[in-house]
Every structure is written in structure tokens, then in C-alpha cells.
Coordinates of N, CA and C in Angstrom, one line a residue:
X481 N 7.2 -9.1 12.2 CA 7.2 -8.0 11.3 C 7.3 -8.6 9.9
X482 N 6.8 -7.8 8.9 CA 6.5 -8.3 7.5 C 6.8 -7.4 6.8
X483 N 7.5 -7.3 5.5 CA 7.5 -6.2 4.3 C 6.2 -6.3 3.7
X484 N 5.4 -5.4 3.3 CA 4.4 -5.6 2.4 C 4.7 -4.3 1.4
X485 N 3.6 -4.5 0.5 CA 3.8 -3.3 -0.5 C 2.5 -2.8 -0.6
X486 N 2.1 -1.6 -0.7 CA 1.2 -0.9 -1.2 C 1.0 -0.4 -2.1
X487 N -0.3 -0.3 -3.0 CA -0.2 0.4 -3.8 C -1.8 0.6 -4.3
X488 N -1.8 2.3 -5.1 CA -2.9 2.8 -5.2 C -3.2 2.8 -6.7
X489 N -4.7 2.0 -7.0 CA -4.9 2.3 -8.4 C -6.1 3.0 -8.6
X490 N -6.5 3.5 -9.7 CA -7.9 4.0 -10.4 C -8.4 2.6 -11.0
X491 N -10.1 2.8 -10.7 CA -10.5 1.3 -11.1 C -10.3 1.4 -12.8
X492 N -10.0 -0.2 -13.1 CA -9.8 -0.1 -14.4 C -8.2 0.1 -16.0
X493 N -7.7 0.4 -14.2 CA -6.3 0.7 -14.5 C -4.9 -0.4 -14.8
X494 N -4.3 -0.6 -15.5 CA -3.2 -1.4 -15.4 C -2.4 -1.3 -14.1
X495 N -1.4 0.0 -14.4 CA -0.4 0.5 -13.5 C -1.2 1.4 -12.3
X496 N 0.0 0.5 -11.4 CA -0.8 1.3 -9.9 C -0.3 2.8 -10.2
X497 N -0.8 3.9 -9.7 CA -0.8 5.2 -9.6 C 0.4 5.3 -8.8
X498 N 0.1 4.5 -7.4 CA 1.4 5.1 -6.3 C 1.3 3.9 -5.7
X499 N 2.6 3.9 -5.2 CA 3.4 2.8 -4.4 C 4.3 2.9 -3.3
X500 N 4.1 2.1 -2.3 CA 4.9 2.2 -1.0 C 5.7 0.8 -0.2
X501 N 6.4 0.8 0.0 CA 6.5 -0.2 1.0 C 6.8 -0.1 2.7
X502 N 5.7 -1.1 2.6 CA 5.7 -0.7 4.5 C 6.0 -2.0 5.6
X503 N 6.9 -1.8 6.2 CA 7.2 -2.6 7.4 C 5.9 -2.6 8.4
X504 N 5.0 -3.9 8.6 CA 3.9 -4.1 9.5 C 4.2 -5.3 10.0
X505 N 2.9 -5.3 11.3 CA 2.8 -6.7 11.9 C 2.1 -7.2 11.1
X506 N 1.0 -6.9 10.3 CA 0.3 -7.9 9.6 C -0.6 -6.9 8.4
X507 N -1.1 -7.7 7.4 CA -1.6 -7.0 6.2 C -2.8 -5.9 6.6
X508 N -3.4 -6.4 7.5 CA -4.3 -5.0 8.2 C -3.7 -3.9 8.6
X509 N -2.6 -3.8 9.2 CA -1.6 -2.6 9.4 C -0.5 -2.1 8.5
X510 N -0.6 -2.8 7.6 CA 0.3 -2.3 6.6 C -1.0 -1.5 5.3
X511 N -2.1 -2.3 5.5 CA -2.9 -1.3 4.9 C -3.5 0.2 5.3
X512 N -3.4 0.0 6.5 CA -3.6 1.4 7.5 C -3.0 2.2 7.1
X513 N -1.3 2.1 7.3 CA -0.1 2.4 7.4 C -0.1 3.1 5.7
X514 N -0.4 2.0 4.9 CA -0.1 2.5 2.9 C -1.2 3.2 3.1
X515 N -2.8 3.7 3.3 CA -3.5 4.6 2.7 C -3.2 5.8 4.2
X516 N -2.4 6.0 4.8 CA -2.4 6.9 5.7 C -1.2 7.9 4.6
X517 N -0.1 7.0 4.8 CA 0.8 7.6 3.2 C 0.4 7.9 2.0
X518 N -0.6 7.7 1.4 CA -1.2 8.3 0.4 C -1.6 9.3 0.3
X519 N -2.2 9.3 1.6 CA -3.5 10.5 2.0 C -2.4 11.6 2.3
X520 N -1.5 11.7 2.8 CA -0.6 12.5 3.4 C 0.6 12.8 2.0
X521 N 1.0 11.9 1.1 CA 1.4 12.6 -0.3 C 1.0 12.8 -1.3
X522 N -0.4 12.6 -1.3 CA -1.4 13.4 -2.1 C -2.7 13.8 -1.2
X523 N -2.4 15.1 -0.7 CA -3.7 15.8 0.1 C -5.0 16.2 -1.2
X524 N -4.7 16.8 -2.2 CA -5.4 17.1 -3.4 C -6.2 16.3 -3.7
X525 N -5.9 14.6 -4.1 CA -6.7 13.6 -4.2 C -7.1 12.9 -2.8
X526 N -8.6 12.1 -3.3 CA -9.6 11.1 -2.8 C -9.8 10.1 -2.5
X527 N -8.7 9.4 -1.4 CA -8.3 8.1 -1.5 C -9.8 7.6 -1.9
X528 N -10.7 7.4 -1.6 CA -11.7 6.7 -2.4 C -12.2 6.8 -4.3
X529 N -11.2 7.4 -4.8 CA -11.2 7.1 -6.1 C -10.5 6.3 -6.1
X530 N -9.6 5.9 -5.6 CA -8.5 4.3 -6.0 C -8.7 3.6 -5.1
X531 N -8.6 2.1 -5.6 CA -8.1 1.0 -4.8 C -6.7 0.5 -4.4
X532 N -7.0 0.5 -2.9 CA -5.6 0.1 -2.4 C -5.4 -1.3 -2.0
X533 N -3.9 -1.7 -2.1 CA -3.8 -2.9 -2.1 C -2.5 -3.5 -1.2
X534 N -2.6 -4.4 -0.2 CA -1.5 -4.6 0.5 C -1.4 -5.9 -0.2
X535 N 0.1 -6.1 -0.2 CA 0.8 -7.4 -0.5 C 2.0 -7.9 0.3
X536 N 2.2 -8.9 0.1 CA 3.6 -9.1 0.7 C 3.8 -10.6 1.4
X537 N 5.0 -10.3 1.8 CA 5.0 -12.3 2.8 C 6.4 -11.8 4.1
X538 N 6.8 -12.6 4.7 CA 7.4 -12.4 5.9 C 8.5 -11.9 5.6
X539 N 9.2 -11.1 6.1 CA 10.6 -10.6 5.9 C 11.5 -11.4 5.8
X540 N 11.6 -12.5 6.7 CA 12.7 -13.6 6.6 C 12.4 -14.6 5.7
X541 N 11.3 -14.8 5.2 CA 11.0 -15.4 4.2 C 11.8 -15.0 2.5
X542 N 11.3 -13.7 2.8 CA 12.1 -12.7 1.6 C 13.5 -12.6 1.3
X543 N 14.0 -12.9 2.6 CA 15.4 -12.9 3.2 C 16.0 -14.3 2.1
X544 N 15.8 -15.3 2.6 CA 15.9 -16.6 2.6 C 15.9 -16.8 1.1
X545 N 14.7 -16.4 0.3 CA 14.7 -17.0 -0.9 C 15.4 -16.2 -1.9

């Protein structure tokens, strides 16, 4: 398991719009996981107007340093 972070921007943008952190097995599931949460606290907006972005590194790594 991995901490990653999510987060939604408009292209062109500095600051991400919205942000999440999600506990996954790997950055494909933590991206699933962050635009499933988006879509679900903003119903109004198009996840396809922003780009989403997973980040992150191993929990115990995080731990450690």
C-alpha cells in the first residue's frame, strides 16, 4: 500500500483546483480512486475539463524519511 495524492487542475492553471489523498496499491488505483472522488464532490463539473494527477511514493518510505 502507498499514500498518493491527487489532484485536479484546469489546463493552464498554477494551483490545482482540488485535492485528495488516497491510500492505493499502486498509482493506477489511486488514480481511479482520486477521479472517482472528484466526480462524486463535484457532480456539477466535467472531470474532462481538468487534469488529474496521481503522485506519491511508499508509505513506509514516507514514514522513514
Amino acid at each position: 500500500m502507498a499514500l498518493f495524492y491527487v489532484s485536479a487542475s484546469k489546463p493552464k492553471e498554477d494551483l490545482p483546483f482540488w485535492t485528495s489523498s488516497v491510500i492505493a496499491n499502486d498509482m493506477e488505483e489511486s488514480y481511479k480512486i482520486g477521479k472517482e472522488r472528484f466526480e462524486t464532490e463535484n457532480p456539477d463539473l466535467n472531470v474532462e475539463d481538468f487534469t488529474l494527477v496521481a503522485t506519491g511514493e511508499s508509505v513506509e518510505k514516507s514514514i522513514t524519511t
